[in-house]
Short mmCIF file of N, CA and C in Angstrom, two decimals:
data_model
loop_
_atom_site.label_atom_id
_atom_site.label_comp_id
_atom_site.label_asym_id
_atom_site.label_seq_id
_atom_site.Cartn_x
_atom_site.Cartn_y
_atom_site.Cartn_z
N THR U 129 9.09 11.01 3.19
CA THR U 129 8.37 9.68 3.55
C THR U 129 9.65 8.87 1.89
N ALA U 130 10.26 8.20 2.93
CA ALA U 130 10.65 6.31 2.50
C ALA U 130 10.05 5.27 3.04
N TRP U 131 10.79 4.28 1.31
CA TRP U 131 10.01 2.94 1.94
C TRP U 131 10.75 2.24 1.18
N PHE U 132 10.67 0.61 1.48
CA PHE U 132 10.88 -0.31 0.21
C PHE U 132 10.62 -1.07 0.54
N ALA U 133 9.29 -2.21 -0.54
CA ALA U 133 9.09 -3.24 -0.75
C ALA U 133 10.19 -4.53 -0.87
N CYS U 134 9.47 -5.90 0.09
CA CYS U 134 10.01 -6.69 -0.51
C CYS U 134 9.11 -8.04 -1.20
N LEU U 135 9.03 -8.75 -1.63
CA LEU U 135 8.89 -9.90 -2.13
C LEU U 135 8.61 -10.60 -1.38
N ARG U 136 8.64 -11.71 -0.32
CA ARG U 136 9.03 -13.05 0.29
C ARG U 136 7.87 -13.99 -0.21
N PRO U 137 8.09 -15.45 -0.40
CA PRO U 137 7.12 -16.64 -0.37
C PRO U 137 6.18 -16.39 0.03
N ASP U 138 6.13 -15.34 1.57
CA ASP U 138 5.20 -15.25 2.21
C ASP U 138 3.58 -14.82 1.85
N GLY U 139 4.14 -13.29 1.51
CA GLY U 139 3.67 -12.43 1.22
C GLY U 139 4.83 -10.94 0.13
N LEU U 140 4.25 -10.11 1.24
CA LEU U 140 4.39 -8.60 0.00
C LEU U 140 4.74 -7.14 1.52
N TYR U 141 5.95 -7.11 1.92
CA TYR U 141 6.25 -6.32 2.45
C TYR U 141 6.21 -4.71 1.84
N VAL U 142 6.52 -3.85 2.88
CA VAL U 142 6.34 -3.46 3.23
C VAL U 142 7.44 -2.13 4.21
N ALA U 143 9.29 -1.31 4.13
CA ALA U 143 8.64 -0.88 5.34
C ALA U 143 8.98 0.49 5.12
N PHE U 144 8.43 1.09 5.79
CA PHE U 144 7.90 2.93 5.23
C PHE U 144 9.29 3.77 6.49
N SER U 145 9.31 4.61 6.38
CA SER U 145 9.85 5.75 7.18
C SER U 145 9.33 7.44 7.34
N CYS U 146 8.18 7.81 8.23
CA CYS U 146 7.60 9.76 7.94
C CYS U 146 8.22 10.41 8.94
N ARG U 147 8.94 11.15 8.01
CA ARG U 147 8.98 12.25 9.05
C ARG U 147 8.34 13.18 9.00
N GLU U 148 8.22 13.87 10.14
CA GLU U 148 6.80 15.16 10.27
C GLU U 148 7.30 15.72 10.47
N GLY U 149 6.74 16.79 10.35
CA GLY U 149 6.88 18.26 10.78
C GLY U 149 7.09 18.97 12.51
N ALA U 150 7.57 19.46 12.54
CA ALA U 150 7.44 20.28 13.23
C ALA U 150 5.78 21.15 14.40
N ALA U 151 5.23 21.23 13.09
CA ALA U 151 3.83 21.13 13.78
C ALA U 151 2.98 19.63 13.20
N ALA U 152 3.93 18.86 13.61
CA ALA U 152 2.39 18.17 13.08
C ALA U 152 1.50 17.19 14.50
N ALA U 153 0.12 16.68 14.48
CA ALA U 153 -0.21 16.55 15.85
C ALA U 153 0.77 14.97 16.23
N PRO U 154 0.40 14.97 17.24
CA PRO U 154 0.65 13.07 17.40
C PRO U 154 0.02 12.63 16.55
N ALA U 155 0.28 11.02 16.54
CA ALA U 155 -0.72 10.07 16.33
C ALA U 155 -1.12 9.84 17.45
N ALA U 156 -2.20 9.79 17.36
CA ALA U 156 -3.14 8.29 18.64
C ALA U 156 -2.66 7.11 18.83
N ALA U 157 -2.16 6.58 19.61
CA ALA U 157 -1.53 5.40 19.79
C ALA U 157 -3.54 4.61 19.82
N GLY U 158 -2.06 3.23 18.98
CA GLY U 158 -3.57 2.41 20.11
C GLY U 158 -5.08 2.91 18.12
N THR U 159 -4.71 3.03 17.76
CA THR U 159 -6.58 3.49 16.47
C THR U 159 -6.11 1.47 16.14
N ALA U 160 -7.72 2.26 16.04
CA ALA U 160 -7.87 0.72 15.56
C ALA U 160 -8.08 0.62 13.80
N ALA U 161 -8.77 -1.06 13.82
CA ALA U 161 -8.95 -1.00 12.49
C ALA U 161 -9.89 -0.23 12.04
N PHE U 162 -9.66 0.37 10.98
CA PHE U 162 -10.23 1.20 9.95
C PHE U 162 -11.16 0.35 8.66
N SER U 163 -11.42 1.30 7.62
CA SER U 163 -12.35 1.04 6.96
C SER U 163 -11.45 1.70 5.25
N ILE U 164 -10.77 0.50 4.64
CA ILE U 164 -9.80 1.53 3.43
C ILE U 164 -10.22 2.53 2.69
N ASP U 165 -11.59 2.73 2.95
CA ASP U 165 -12.65 4.19 2.62
C ASP U 165 -11.92 5.91 3.66
N ALA U 166 -11.40 5.17 4.76
CA ALA U 166 -11.53 5.91 5.76
C ALA U 166 -9.45 6.09 5.79
N TRP U 167 -9.18 5.83 5.64
CA TRP U 167 -7.37 5.85 5.70
C TRP U 167 -6.25 7.81 5.18
N ARG U 168 -7.61 7.90 3.88
CA ARG U 168 -7.22 9.51 3.70
C ARG U 168 -7.07 10.39 4.34
N SER U 169 -8.23 9.69 5.83
CA SER U 169 -8.62 11.01 6.88
C SER U 169 -7.49 10.90 7.88
N LEU U 170 -6.70 10.08 7.69
CA LEU U 170 -5.68 9.32 9.33
C LEU U 170 -3.95 9.74 8.47
N PRO U 171 -3.20 9.95 10.39
CA PRO U 171 -2.22 9.74 9.11
C PRO U 171 -2.02 8.20 8.69
N ALA U 172 -2.02 7.86 8.28
CA ALA U 172 -1.79 6.54 7.36
C ALA U 172 -1.08 6.52 5.69
N VAL U 173 0.14 4.93 6.03
CA VAL U 173 0.68 4.43 4.65
C VAL U 173 -0.22 3.95 4.15
N ALA U 174 -0.31 4.28 2.69
CA ALA U 174 -0.98 2.93 1.84
C ALA U 174 -0.75 2.38 0.79
N VAL U 175 -0.68 1.21 0.17
CA VAL U 175 -0.77 0.13 -0.70
C VAL U 175 -1.43 0.34 -1.99
N ARG U 176 -0.90 0.48 -2.16
CA ARG U 176 -2.53 -0.26 -3.65
C ARG U 176 -2.11 -1.24 -4.63
N VAL U 177 -2.38 -1.86 -4.97
CA VAL U 177 -2.41 -3.27 -5.71
C VAL U 177 -2.57 -3.80 -6.40
N GLU U 178 -2.04 -4.17 -7.72
CA GLU U 178 -2.56 -4.27 -8.34
C GLU U 178 -2.06 -6.61 -8.15
N PRO U 179 -3.07 -6.76 -8.28
CA PRO U 179 -2.99 -8.49 -8.16
C PRO U 179 -2.71 -8.82 -9.89
N ARG U 180 -3.04 -8.54 -10.45
CA ARG U 180 -2.91 -9.11 -11.29
C ARG U 180 -3.01 -8.44 -12.56
N ARG U 181 -3.08 -8.61 -14.41
CA ARG U 181 -2.28 -7.84 -14.83
C ARG U 181 -3.90 -6.93 -15.58
N LEU U 182 -3.94 -5.19 -15.69
CA LEU U 182 -5.91 -5.22 -15.07
C LEU U 182 -6.50 -6.14 -14.74
N TRP U 183 -6.97 -5.98 -13.25
CA TRP U 183 -7.84 -6.03 -11.84
C TRP U 183 -7.48 -5.20 -11.53
N PRO U 184 -8.55 -5.09 -10.99
CA PRO U 184 -9.02 -3.87 -9.72
C PRO U 184 -7.82 -4.36 -9.03
N SER U 185 -8.00 -2.66 -8.56
CA SER U 185 -6.52 -2.87 -7.33
C SER U 185 -6.64 -3.30 -5.86
N LEU U 186 -6.55 -3.95 -5.53
CA LEU U 186 -6.89 -4.09 -4.24
C LEU U 186 -5.49 -2.25 -3.28
N TRP U 187 -6.62 -2.18 -1.95
CA TRP U 187 -6.20 -1.46 -1.47
C TRP U 187 -5.66 -1.51 0.64
N PHE U 188 -4.94 -1.42 1.00
CA PHE U 188 -3.88 -1.80 1.64
C PHE U 188 -3.32 -0.64 3.09
N ALA U 189 -3.37 -0.58 4.00
CA ALA U 189 -2.44 0.91 5.17
C ALA U 189 -2.62 0.66 6.66
N ALA U 190 -1.80 1.05 6.33
CA ALA U 190 -1.32 1.06 8.15
C ALA U 190 -1.41 2.62 8.79
N ALA U 191 -1.91 2.66 10.09
CA ALA U 191 -2.30 3.76 10.52
C ALA U 191 -0.79 4.70 11.42
N ALA U 192 -1.23 5.70 11.56
CA ALA U 192 0.56 5.99 12.92
C ALA U 192 0.38 5.69 13.70
N GLY U 193 -1.59 5.32 14.66
CA GLY U 193 -1.87 4.64 15.27
C GLY U 193 -0.80 3.72 14.87
N GLY U 194 -1.26 2.03 13.78
CA GLY U 194 -0.70 1.34 14.28
C GLY U 194 -2.46 0.52 13.90
N GLY U 195 -3.53 0.48 13.57
CA GLY U 195 -4.12 0.28 13.56
C GLY U 195 -3.90 -0.15 11.92
N VAL U 196 -4.79 -1.19 11.55
CA VAL U 196 -4.85 -1.65 9.63
C VAL U 196 -6.06 -1.43 9.30
N SER U 197 -6.02 -1.78 8.35
CA SER U 197 -7.12 -1.52 7.22
C SER U 197 -7.77 -3.15 7.37
N ARG U 198 -9.09 -2.77 7.64
CA ARG U 198 -9.69 -3.91 6.72
C ARG U 198 -10.53 -3.09 5.30
N SER U 199 -10.81 -5.14 5.07
CA SER U 199 -11.90 -5.19 3.60
C SER U 199 -12.51 -6.76 3.65
N ILE U 200 -13.05 -6.64 3.07
CA ILE U 200 -14.37 -8.07 2.79
C ILE U 200 -13.03 -9.36 2.40
N SER U 201 -11.42 -8.77 2.14
CA SER U 201 -9.95 -10.06 1.24
C SER U 201 -10.16 -10.78 2.74
N GLY U 202 -9.94 -9.09 4.28
CA GLY U 202 -9.50 -9.64 4.74
C GLY U 202 -8.36 -7.36 5.69
N SER U 203 -6.80 -8.42 6.24
CA SER U 203 -6.97 -7.46 6.85
C SER U 203 -5.22 -8.27 7.00
N PRO U 204 -4.44 -6.23 6.57
CA PRO U 204 -2.86 -7.39 6.69
C PRO U 204 -2.71 -7.00 8.10
N GLU U 205 -0.44 -7.26 8.02
CA GLU U 205 -1.11 -7.02 8.99
C GLU U 205 0.60 -5.90 9.61
N ALA U 206 0.85 -5.08 10.24
CA ALA U 206 1.40 -3.78 10.84
C ALA U 206 2.13 -4.04 11.84
N ARG U 207 3.38 -3.25 11.81
CA ARG U 207 4.40 -2.69 13.34
C ARG U 207 4.37 -1.15 12.87
N VAL U 208 3.93 -0.67 13.64
CA VAL U 208 4.61 0.70 13.70
C VAL U 208 5.23 1.60 15.28
N ALA U 209 5.72 1.76 15.04
CA ALA U 209 6.39 3.29 16.01
C ALA U 209 6.29 4.58 15.70
N ARG U 210 6.91 5.48 16.58
CA ARG U 210 6.92 6.54 16.69
C ARG U 210 8.88 6.48 16.89
N VAL U 211 8.94 7.66 16.54
CA VAL U 211 10.08 8.24 16.48
C VAL U 211 10.66 9.67 16.20
N GLU U 212 12.32 9.68 15.99
CA GLU U 212 11.91 10.93 16.64
C GLU U 212 11.78 11.83 15.33
N HIS U 213 11.26 12.82 15.65
CA HIS U 213 10.71 13.33 13.97
C HIS U 213 9.33 12.89 13.61
N GLY U 214 9.22 11.41 13.37
CA GLY U 214 7.49 10.46 13.05
C GLY U 214 7.96 9.87 13.14
N TRP U 215 6.79 8.13 12.64
CA TRP U 215 6.88 7.66 12.74
C TRP U 215 7.15 5.90 11.15
N GLN U 216 7.25 5.08 12.05
CA GLN U 216 8.21 4.00 11.06
C GLN U 216 7.35 3.11 11.23
N GLY U 217 7.67 1.82 10.03
CA GLY U 217 6.94 0.37 10.03
C GLY U 217 7.18 -0.59 9.15
N VAL U 218 6.41 -1.66 9.38
CA VAL U 218 6.68 -2.61 8.18
C VAL U 218 5.46 -3.31 8.48
N LEU U 219 4.05 -3.43 7.28
CA LEU U 219 3.34 -3.24 6.57
C LEU U 219 3.60 -4.93 5.47
N ARG U 220 2.65 -5.89 6.64
CA ARG U 220 3.77 -6.99 5.67
C ARG U 220 1.34 -7.85 4.73
N VAL U 221 1.27 -7.90 3.51
CA VAL U 221 0.29 -8.34 2.90
C VAL U 221 0.24 -9.70 3.12
N PRO U 222 -0.35 -10.75 3.87
CA PRO U 222 0.25 -11.91 3.94
C PRO U 222 -0.66 -13.00 2.04
N ARG U 223 0.16 -13.41 1.24
CA ARG U 223 0.35 -14.42 0.36
C ARG U 223 -0.98 -14.24 -0.13
N ASP U 224 -2.58 -14.33 0.76
CA ASP U 224 -2.96 -15.34 0.73
C ASP U 224 -4.17 -13.79 0.35
N LEU U 225 -3.85 -12.55 0.26
CA LEU U 225 -4.69 -11.64 -0.02
C LEU U 225 -4.13 -10.80 -0.77
N LEU U 226 -2.86 -11.45 -1.64
CA LEU U 226 -2.95 -11.02 -2.19
C LEU U 226 -3.19 -11.81 -4.42
N GLY U 227 -4.36 -12.66 -3.33
CA GLY U 227 -4.38 -13.28 -4.79
C GLY U 227 -4.44 -14.93 -5.10
N ALA U 228 -5.47 -15.74 -5.63
CA ALA U 228 -4.69 -17.08 -5.50
C ALA U 228 -3.24 -17.38 -6.50
N ARG U 229 -4.10 -16.88 -8.44
CA ARG U 229 -3.26 -16.52 -9.02
C ARG U 229 -1.07 -15.36 -8.63
N TRP U 230 -1.51 -15.28 -7.22
CA TRP U 230 0.05 -15.02 -7.70
C TRP U 230 0.70 -15.41 -6.95
N ARG U 231 2.37 -16.22 -7.97
CA ARG U 231 3.21 -15.91 -7.77
C ARG U 231 4.30 -15.49 -7.42
N GLU U 232 5.66 -16.39 -5.92
CA GLU U 232 6.47 -15.37 -5.36
C GLU U 232 7.55 -14.99 -6.58
N ASP U 233 7.62 -15.32 -8.24
CA ASP U 233 8.11 -15.20 -8.30
C ASP U 233 7.98 -13.92 -9.55
N ASP U 234 6.73 -13.83 -9.62
CA ASP U 234 6.13 -12.88 -9.87
C ASP U 234 6.38 -11.63 -10.01
N PRO U 235 6.38 -10.75 -11.38
CA PRO U 235 6.94 -8.60 -10.28
C PRO U 235 5.12 -8.99 -10.11
N LEU U 236 5.50 -7.84 -8.91
CA LEU U 236 4.14 -6.93 -8.78
C LEU U 236 4.18 -5.83 -9.01
N ARG U 237 2.89 -4.87 -9.35
CA ARG U 237 3.07 -3.87 -9.13
C ARG U 237 1.96 -3.34 -8.35
N LEU U 238 2.50 -1.40 -7.83
CA LEU U 238 1.99 -1.22 -7.40
C LEU U 238 1.91 -0.16 -6.62
N ASP U 239 2.02 0.81 -5.90
CA ASP U 239 2.21 2.23 -5.69
C ASP U 239 1.68 2.64 -3.91
N VAL U 240 2.96 3.53 -3.96
CA VAL U 240 2.46 3.93 -1.92
C VAL U 240 2.17 5.25 -2.20
N GLN U 241 0.76 5.43 -0.97
CA GLN U 241 0.47 6.40 -0.80
C GLN U 241 0.93 6.86 1.06
N ARG U 242 0.78 8.46 1.01
CA ARG U 242 0.83 8.30 2.19
C ARG U 242 0.09 9.63 2.10
N SER U 243 -0.87 9.29 3.60
CA SER U 243 -2.03 10.57 4.21
C SER U 243 -1.49 11.41 5.27
N VAL U 244 -1.63 12.87 4.61
CA VAL U 244 -1.22 13.54 5.84
C VAL U 244 -1.97 14.38 5.90
N PRO U 245 -2.68 14.59 7.15
CA PRO U 245 -3.83 15.07 7.24
C PRO U 245 -3.40 16.62 7.32
N GLY U 246 -4.54 17.54 6.20
CA GLY U 246 -4.41 19.05 6.67
C GLY U 246 -3.72 19.10 5.42
N VAL U 247 -2.61 18.25 4.35
CA VAL U 247 -2.15 18.73 3.62
C VAL U 247 -2.81 18.03 2.13
N GLY U 248 -2.87 16.87 2.56
CA GLY U 248 -4.00 15.44 1.73
C GLY U 248 -3.28 14.41 1.58
N VAL U 249 -2.69 13.79 0.19
CA VAL U 249 -1.91 12.59 0.16
C VAL U 249 -1.28 12.74 -0.63
N LEU U 250 -0.22 12.61 -0.43
CA LEU U 250 1.56 12.23 -0.95
C LEU U 250 1.92 10.69 -2.03
N THR U 251 1.65 11.23 -2.91
CA THR U 251 2.13 9.31 -4.26
C THR U 251 3.42 9.45 -4.69
N TRP U 252 3.79 8.18 -4.08
CA TRP U 252 5.03 7.77 -5.44
C TRP U 252 5.03 8.16 -6.57
N MET U 253 4.21 7.19 -7.35
CA MET U 253 3.79 7.28 -8.90
C MET U 253 3.10 8.63 -9.27
N ALA U 254 3.47 9.28 -9.92
CA ALA U 254 2.11 10.67 -9.70
C ALA U 254 1.02 9.77 -11.25
N GLN U 255 -0.96 9.98 -10.42
CA GLN U 255 -1.29 9.94 -10.82
C GLN U 255 -1.68 10.77 -11.63
N HIS U 256 -3.00 9.75 -12.54
CA HIS U 256 -3.39 10.30 -13.96
C HIS U 256 -5.40 9.59 -14.04
N PRO U 257 -6.21 9.84 -12.83
CA PRO U 257 -6.77 9.26 -13.79
C PRO U 257 -7.89 9.41 -14.99
N GLN U 258 -8.74 8.00 -14.78
CA GLN U 258 -8.85 7.68 -16.63
C GLN U 258 -10.33 7.81 -15.76
N THR U 259 -11.23 8.25 -16.80
CA THR U 259 -12.90 8.10 -17.06
C THR U 259 -13.37 7.52 -16.29
N PRO U 260 -14.13 6.84 -15.40
CA PRO U 260 -14.48 5.47 -14.52
C PRO U 260 -15.25 4.83 -15.89
N ARG U 261 -14.63 3.48 -14.67
CA ARG U 261 -15.65 2.43 -16.29
C ARG U 261 -15.68 1.62 -15.05
N LEU U 262 -17.05 0.75 -15.10
CA LEU U 262 -17.39 -0.58 -14.85
C LEU U 262 -16.22 -0.77 -13.21
N CYS U 263 -15.79 -1.64 -13.06
CA CYS U 263 -15.36 -2.04 -12.14
C CYS U 263 -13.65 -1.75 -12.26
N LEU U 264 -13.46 -0.77 -12.22
CA LEU U 264 -11.69 -0.59 -12.71
C LEU U 264 -11.35 0.68 -11.80
N GLY U 265 -12.94 1.56 -11.90
CA GLY U 265 -13.59 2.71 -11.29
C GLY U 265 -12.49 3.25 -12.17
N SER U 266 -11.56 4.09 -11.54
CA SER U 266 -10.65 5.85 -12.34
C SER U 266 -9.94 5.13 -12.91
N GLU U 267 -9.41 4.60 -11.70
CA GLU U 267 -7.95 3.94 -11.58
C GLU U 267 -7.29 4.22 -13.30
N ASN U 268 -6.15 4.04 -13.34
CA ASN U 268 -4.70 4.19 -14.13
C ASN U 268 -3.91 2.80 -14.14
N PRO U 269 -3.88 2.76 -15.41
CA PRO U 269 -2.58 1.37 -14.63
C PRO U 269 -1.47 1.74 -14.77
N ALA U 270 -1.31 3.04 -15.61
CA ALA U 270 0.23 3.36 -15.59
C ALA U 270 1.03 3.93 -13.91
N ASP U 271 -0.21 4.97 -13.51
CA ASP U 271 -0.26 5.68 -12.19
C ASP U 271 0.80 3.88 -10.88
N LEU U 272 0.85 2.92 -11.75
CA LEU U 272 1.67 1.90 -11.24
C LEU U 272 2.91 1.23 -11.36
N GLY U 273 4.11 1.35 -10.41
CA GLY U 273 5.17 0.99 -11.40
C GLY U 273 5.54 -0.73 -10.77
N TRP U 274 6.81 -1.23 -10.72
CA TRP U 274 7.04 -2.34 -10.53
C TRP U 274 7.67 -3.21 -9.40
N VAL U 275 7.38 -3.96 -8.47
CA VAL U 275 8.79 -4.51 -7.85
C VAL U 275 9.07 -5.76 -8.28
N LEU U 276 10.02 -5.67 -8.58
CA LEU U 276 10.77 -6.79 -9.12
C LEU U 276 11.24 -8.17 -8.45
N PRO U 277 10.92 -8.95 -8.30
CA PRO U 277 11.63 -10.41 -7.04
C PRO U 277 12.18 -10.58 -7.25
N SER U 278 13.33 -10.70 -5.78
CA SER U 278 14.96 -11.00 -6.36
C SER U 278 15.37 -11.79 -5.48
N GLU U 279 16.46 -12.39 -5.70
CA GLU U 279 17.37 -13.57 -4.51
C GLU U 279 17.82 -13.04 -3.68
#
């Protein structure tokens, strides 16, 4: 899995390319919107974003079949296509879903994860869950990397 992120005035863009082995089942076309809690059971890419330092993470996901996660705060937009040896796409998280206090010149902490049914979840940053606590759950801020705005 390869990916890159771009911060723009209208939000966060994450482009990704997912390679599948010969044994991988093709994703069903036209996957409907799904609960963010269900993304780990689909061939999908998820982005975990910390909208503000030490705030609970927001999760956004796109499935290989084109569906996107839905949540109380809204849904991201995604374009996904099958390509030789896998699938690729772009996930756009609109600015209003990132939180009112996020500014386009602020760095953003995130992790990009990929769910591969039958294999598990692959992560960019190593995961070190903490003892669950209040609204943060077991999230560990050290498990996130940085995306810095650039000109």
